[in-house]
Tab-separated table of C-alpha atoms in Angstrom:
chain	number	residue	atom	x	y	z
N	980	MET	CA	-2.331	-60.972	-55.978
N	981	ASN	CA	-6.003	-60.053	-56.011
N	982	GLU	CA	-7.587	-56.828	-54.841
N	983	THR	CA	-8.348	-58.183	-51.389
N	984	GLU	CA	-4.674	-59.063	-50.798
N	985	GLN	CA	-3.206	-55.849	-52.157
N	986	VAL	CA	-1.015	-54.277	-49.477
N	987	THR	CA	-2.096	-50.703	-48.613
N	988	LEU	CA	0.232	-48.258	-46.895
N	989	VAL	CA	-1.427	-45.833	-44.506
N	990	ARG	CA	0.480	-43.222	-42.446
N	991	VAL	CA	-1.124	-42.087	-39.203
N	992	ARG	CA	0.220	-39.628	-36.626
N	993	GLY	CA	-0.061	-40.384	-32.957
N	994	ARG	CA	1.037	-43.089	-30.616
N	995	LEU	CA	0.385	-46.719	-31.443
N	996	ARG	CA	-2.147	-47.181	-28.617
N	997	ASP	CA	-4.146	-44.116	-29.748
N	998	ILE	CA	-5.043	-45.265	-33.267
N	999	ALA	CA	-8.621	-46.224	-34.073
N	1000	LEU	CA	-9.159	-49.876	-35.031
N	1001	PRO	CA	-12.274	-50.897	-36.989
N	1002	LEU	CA	-14.182	-53.970	-35.810
N	1003	ARG	CA	-13.256	-55.909	-38.898
N	1004	CYS	CA	-10.651	-58.647	-39.306
N	1005	PRO	CA	-7.465	-57.387	-40.882
N	1006	ALA	CA	-6.844	-60.842	-42.447
N	1007	CYS	CA	-10.187	-61.540	-44.147
N	1008	GLY	CA	-12.352	-58.432	-43.608
N	1009	ALA	CA	-15.108	-60.307	-41.659
N	1010	ALA	CA	-16.599	-58.996	-38.383
N	1011	ALA	CA	-13.993	-59.165	-35.646
N	1012	GLY	CA	-14.176	-59.647	-31.891
N	1013	VAL	CA	-11.155	-61.692	-30.797
N	1014	PRO	CA	-8.211	-59.487	-29.814
N	1015	LEU	CA	-4.769	-60.730	-30.763
N	1016	ARG	CA	-1.512	-59.179	-29.629
N	1017	VAL	CA	0.495	-57.963	-32.628
N	1018	GLU	CA	4.180	-57.357	-31.783
N	1019	ARG	CA	7.001	-56.045	-33.878
N	1020	VAL	CA	10.735	-55.691	-33.089
N	1021	PHE	CA	12.606	-52.640	-34.299
N	1022	VAL	CA	16.351	-52.065	-34.464
N	1023	ARG	CA	17.603	-48.553	-34.118
N	1024	GLU	CA	21.109	-47.614	-35.111
N	1025	HIS	CA	22.498	-44.646	-33.133
N	1026	ARG	CA	25.447	-43.613	-35.281
N	1027	ARG	CA	27.835	-40.683	-35.406
N	1028	GLN	CA	30.863	-39.844	-37.447
N	1029	GLY	CA	34.240	-40.447	-35.857
N	1030	VAL	CA	36.142	-37.270	-35.144
N	1031	ILE	CA	39.513	-38.601	-36.393
N	1032	THR	CA	38.902	-41.672	-38.530
N	1033	HIS	CA	35.562	-40.562	-40.096
N	1034	THR	CA	34.212	-44.071	-39.471
N	1035	THR	CA	30.687	-44.560	-38.082
N	1036	ARG	CA	30.458	-45.475	-34.433
N	1037	GLY	CA	27.474	-45.984	-32.194
N	1038	VAL	CA	25.146	-48.310	-30.277
N	1039	THR	CA	22.439	-50.592	-31.600
N	1040	THR	CA	19.271	-50.678	-29.506
N	1041	TYR	CA	16.209	-52.889	-29.758
N	1042	HIS	CA	12.595	-51.903	-29.205
N	1043	VAL	CA	9.390	-53.952	-29.068
N	1044	ALA	CA	6.032	-52.314	-29.929
N	1045	SER	CA	2.736	-54.116	-29.538
N	1046	ILE	CA	-0.972	-53.493	-30.001
N	1047	SER	CA	-4.116	-55.544	-29.451
N	1048	VAL	CA	-5.951	-55.918	-32.757
N	1049	PRO	CA	-9.427	-57.539	-33.143
N	1050	PHE	CA	-9.582	-60.517	-35.551
N	1051	CYS	CA	-12.410	-62.831	-36.474
N	1052	THR	CA	-12.879	-66.145	-34.693
N	1053	ALA	CA	-11.707	-68.270	-37.650
N	1054	CYS	CA	-8.523	-66.225	-38.260
N	1055	ALA	CA	-7.799	-66.175	-34.528
N	1056	ALA	CA	-8.027	-69.992	-34.460
N	1057	ARG	CA	-5.645	-70.237	-37.427
N	1058	HIS	CA	-3.237	-67.910	-35.683
N	1059	MET	CA	-3.239	-70.039	-32.564
N	1060	ALA	CA	-2.771	-73.227	-34.571
N	1061	GLU	CA	0.238	-71.709	-36.437
N	1062	ARG	CA	1.773	-70.465	-33.193
N	1063	ALA	CA	1.378	-73.881	-31.549
N	1064	ALA	CA	2.899	-75.698	-34.533
N	1065	THR	CA	5.886	-73.351	-34.870
N	1066	GLU	CA	8.909	-73.597	-32.617
N	1067	SER	CA	10.971	-70.429	-32.614
N	1068	PRO	CA	14.698	-71.006	-33.049
N	1069	PRO	CA	17.107	-69.638	-30.400
N	1070	SER	CA	17.503	-65.921	-30.849
N	1071	PRO	CA	20.987	-64.542	-31.639
N	1072	LEU	CA	20.081	-61.577	-29.420
N	1073	ARG	CA	20.888	-63.620	-26.320
N	1074	THR	CA	24.561	-62.708	-26.822
N	1075	THR	CA	23.608	-59.052	-27.010
N	1076	VAL	CA	21.601	-59.323	-23.820
N	1077	ALA	CA	24.607	-60.880	-22.049
N	1078	MET	CA	26.974	-58.210	-23.345
N	1079	TYR	CA	24.706	-55.333	-22.266
N	1080	GLY	CA	24.207	-57.021	-18.886
N	1081	VAL	CA	27.985	-57.367	-18.308
N	1082	VAL	CA	28.559	-53.702	-19.168
N	1083	ALA	CA	25.763	-52.703	-16.798
N	1084	LEU	CA	27.242	-54.801	-13.970
N	1085	VAL	CA	30.711	-53.319	-14.467
N	1086	ALA	CA	29.380	-49.775	-14.445
N	1087	LEU	CA	27.235	-50.525	-11.382
N	1088	ALA	CA	30.248	-52.002	-9.585
N	1089	ALA	CA	32.238	-48.864	-10.361
N	1090	ALA	CA	29.475	-46.675	-8.984
N	1091	LEU	CA	29.349	-48.713	-5.792
N	1092	VAL	CA	33.146	-48.471	-5.359
N	1093	PHE	CA	33.066	-44.669	-5.601
N	1094	ALA	CA	29.996	-44.540	-3.344
N	1095	ALA	CA	31.818	-46.621	-0.701
N	1096	PHE	CA	34.836	-44.281	-0.985
N	1097	ILE	CA	32.564	-41.307	-0.341
N	1098	TRP	CA	30.927	-43.043	2.608
N	1099	ASN	CA	34.282	-43.789	4.227
N	1100	GLU	CA	35.780	-40.346	3.692
N	1101	ILE	CA	32.782	-38.089	4.335
N	1102	ALA	CA	33.454	-38.089	8.078
N	1103	GLY	CA	36.394	-35.792	7.478
N	1104	GLY	CA	34.260	-33.170	5.798
N	1105	TRP	CA	33.268	-32.516	2.215
N	1106	ARG	CA	36.103	-31.600	-0.109
N	1107	PRO	CA	36.800	-31.408	-3.840
N	1108	THR	CA	37.964	-35.033	-3.970
N	1109	LEU	CA	34.565	-36.196	-2.821
N	1110	THR	CA	32.840	-33.931	-5.361
N	1111	PHE	CA	34.825	-35.601	-8.121
N	1112	ALA	CA	34.071	-39.094	-6.729
N	1113	ALA	CA	30.346	-38.214	-6.520
N	1114	ALA	CA	30.354	-37.085	-10.126
N	1115	ILE	CA	32.028	-40.310	-11.246
N	1116	ALA	CA	29.622	-42.436	-9.183
N	1117	SER	CA	26.615	-40.632	-10.584
N	1118	GLY	CA	27.863	-41.000	-14.151
N	1119	CYS	CA	28.526	-44.728	-13.687
N	1120	ALA	CA	25.086	-45.233	-12.138
N	1121	VAL	CA	23.364	-43.512	-15.098
N	1122	PHE	CA	25.512	-45.497	-17.506
N	1123	ALA	CA	24.573	-48.754	-15.720
N	1124	GLY	CA	20.865	-47.860	-15.720
N	1125	TRP	CA	20.911	-47.156	-19.464
N	1126	PHE	CA	22.484	-50.506	-20.258
N	1127	VAL	CA	20.068	-52.309	-17.948
N	1128	VAL	CA	17.202	-50.817	-19.963
N	1129	GLN	CA	18.879	-51.885	-23.204
N	1130	ALA	CA	19.442	-55.381	-21.864
N	1131	VAL	CA	15.754	-55.681	-20.966
N	1132	ASN	CA	14.727	-54.390	-24.388
N	1133	ALA	CA	17.057	-56.824	-26.147
N	1134	TRP	CA	15.638	-59.669	-24.014
N	1135	ARG	CA	12.100	-58.740	-24.970
N	1136	ALA	CA	13.130	-58.621	-28.611
N	1137	SER	CA	14.722	-62.080	-28.348
N	1138	THR	CA	11.574	-63.572	-26.898
N	1139	THR	CA	9.149	-61.944	-29.357
N	1140	PRO	CA	7.881	-64.557	-31.818
N	1141	PRO	CA	7.690	-63.770	-35.539
N	1142	PRO	CA	4.259	-62.914	-36.961
N	1143	THR	CA	2.025	-65.634	-38.256
N	1144	SER	CA	0.291	-65.471	-41.622
N	1145	ILE	CA	-2.723	-63.977	-39.782
N	1146	THR	CA	-1.079	-61.249	-37.699
N	1147	ALA	CA	1.131	-60.348	-40.709
N	1148	ALA	CA	-2.042	-58.895	-42.253
N	1149	PHE	CA	-1.719	-55.958	-39.818
N	1150	ASP	CA	1.854	-54.717	-39.988
N	1151	PHE	CA	3.342	-51.432	-38.856
N	1152	GLY	CA	6.739	-49.731	-38.915
N	1153	ASP	CA	8.770	-48.046	-36.257
N	1154	ARG	CA	7.810	-44.582	-35.080
N	1155	GLN	CA	8.973	-41.716	-37.216
N	1156	MET	CA	9.537	-38.261	-35.798
N	1157	ARG	CA	11.873	-35.639	-37.200
N	1158	ARG	CA	12.429	-32.460	-35.285
N	1159	PHE	CA	9.202	-30.425	-34.772
N	1160	GLU	CA	7.132	-33.284	-36.230
N	1161	PRO	CA	4.516	-35.296	-34.334
N	1162	GLU	CA	5.091	-39.014	-33.912
N	1163	TRP	CA	3.739	-41.077	-36.812
N	1164	ARG	CA	3.872	-44.601	-38.170
N	1165	GLU	CA	3.330	-46.362	-41.430
N	1166	TYR	CA	0.734	-49.200	-41.346
N	1167	ARG	CA	0.839	-51.964	-43.950
N	1168	LEU	CA	-2.577	-53.557	-44.344
N	1169	ARG	CA	-3.151	-56.668	-46.452
N	1170	ASN	CA	-6.922	-56.584	-46.779
N	1171	ALA	CA	-8.192	-53.743	-49.006
N	1172	GLY	CA	-11.604	-53.562	-47.272
N	1173	TYR	CA	-9.977	-53.300	-43.884
N	1174	ALA	CA	-7.549	-50.709	-45.182
N	1175	ARG	CA	-10.419	-48.492	-46.318
N	1176	ALA	CA	-12.152	-48.858	-42.922
N	1177	PHE	CA	-8.892	-48.167	-41.103
N	1178	THR	CA	-8.202	-45.034	-43.218
N	1179	GLN	CA	-11.682	-43.751	-42.619
N	1180	ALA	CA	-11.464	-44.358	-38.849
N	1181	ASN	CA	-8.173	-42.398	-38.655
N	1182	ALA	CA	-8.995	-39.764	-41.324
N	1183	ALA	CA	-8.397	-36.874	-38.950
N	1184	ARG	CA	-4.841	-38.022	-38.204
N	1185	LEU	CA	-3.483	-39.157	-41.546
N	1186	TRP	CA	0.068	-38.012	-42.087
N	1187	ASP	CA	1.148	-36.319	-45.330
N	1188	ASP	CA	4.794	-35.485	-45.977
N	1189	LYS	CA	3.578	-32.458	-47.977
N	1190	GLY	CA	0.761	-31.482	-45.583
N	1191	PRO	CA	0.593	-28.339	-43.449
N	1192	LEU	CA	2.108	-29.997	-40.369
N	1193	ALA	CA	5.052	-31.394	-42.288
N	1194	LEU	CA	5.698	-28.049	-44.066
N	1195	ARG	CA	5.515	-26.149	-40.786
N	1196	ALA	CA	7.982	-28.576	-39.199
N	1197	ALA	CA	10.355	-28.182	-42.157
N	1198	ARG	CA	10.128	-24.387	-41.799
N	1199	PHE	CA	10.931	-24.605	-38.105
N	1200	ARG	CA	13.944	-26.826	-38.873
N	1201	ARG	CA	15.282	-24.236	-41.293
N	1202	ILE	CA	14.770	-21.481	-38.751
N	1203	ALA	CA	16.531	-23.574	-36.043
N	1204	GLY	CA	19.437	-24.208	-38.408
N	1205	SER	CA	19.781	-20.512	-39.124
N	1206	LEU	CA	19.659	-19.642	-35.432
N	1207	ARG	CA	22.392	-22.233	-34.736
N	1208	ILE	CA	24.634	-20.677	-37.346
N	1209	ALA	CA	23.939	-17.175	-36.001
N	1210	ALA	CA	24.659	-18.300	-32.418
N	1211	ALA	CA	27.956	-19.894	-33.480
N	1212	ALA	CA	28.968	-16.747	-35.354
N	1213	ALA	CA	28.081	-14.567	-32.359
N	1214	LEU	CA	30.216	-16.780	-30.055
N	1215	ILE	CA	33.174	-16.507	-32.426
N	1216	VAL	CA	32.810	-12.719	-32.528
N	1217	VAL	CA	32.613	-12.518	-28.720
N	1218	PHE	CA	35.709	-14.726	-28.406
N	1219	VAL	CA	37.644	-12.633	-30.825
N	1220	LEU	CA	36.698	-9.390	-29.064
N	1221	LEU	CA	37.740	-10.841	-25.689
N	1222	VAL	CA	41.085	-11.936	-27.123
N	1223	LEU	CA	41.665	-8.481	-28.632
N	1224	GLN	CA	40.646	-6.802	-25.391
N	1225	ALA	CA	42.988	-9.026	-23.386
N	1226	GLY	CA	45.907	-8.237	-25.689
N	1227	ALA	CA	45.347	-4.479	-25.671
N	1228	PRO	CA	47.844	-2.458	-23.534
């Protein structure tokens, strides 16, 4: 691999649409003026430890991020030729889309059933039974809405084509954001000249794990952890005092 093709990693804080893009082609370094849509699919695993079995459980969600990046005319033409010559295979995510859609429909149906019950019974006045039914209906509606969003995201992921040899020159990772940290991403740039121009254009927002912002966020995380422990200890003390007071003659 020569110097021009050496992959450079650049970390920049801020949203994807807010980064500065130099008017050079990420694939060859020439002057650029043809915008191409660069899309990436990210899979996020929402996991938690099981209370009894200690096995991981959770939901997998899919997210599509895109940005319009200027390329030169020649590389844009190569990209279009590759895209026309490549036929994407059926995505295995279609099953996931169907599963999320079925769950959303079931939850929505449950919400409508409870809503109909409330509508039929409200003439007799509001009572605790209707409050319970309203709570269940609201929960089912929120649950259905969340799964509708996940079904749409999975569908978008299933229809997103893989990068070509041209758009692969400008690659980026999923957003990273620990507590008290700003959002940042890692950009993987194949052309060294473009990487230098990109780094210079975003010099004010480069992200450093050992920089002042990262160190301040780490300090706030330690303080928040200490406050959590102190709050839990205070609750235990209050509970014990209440129990002792209740048992006193």
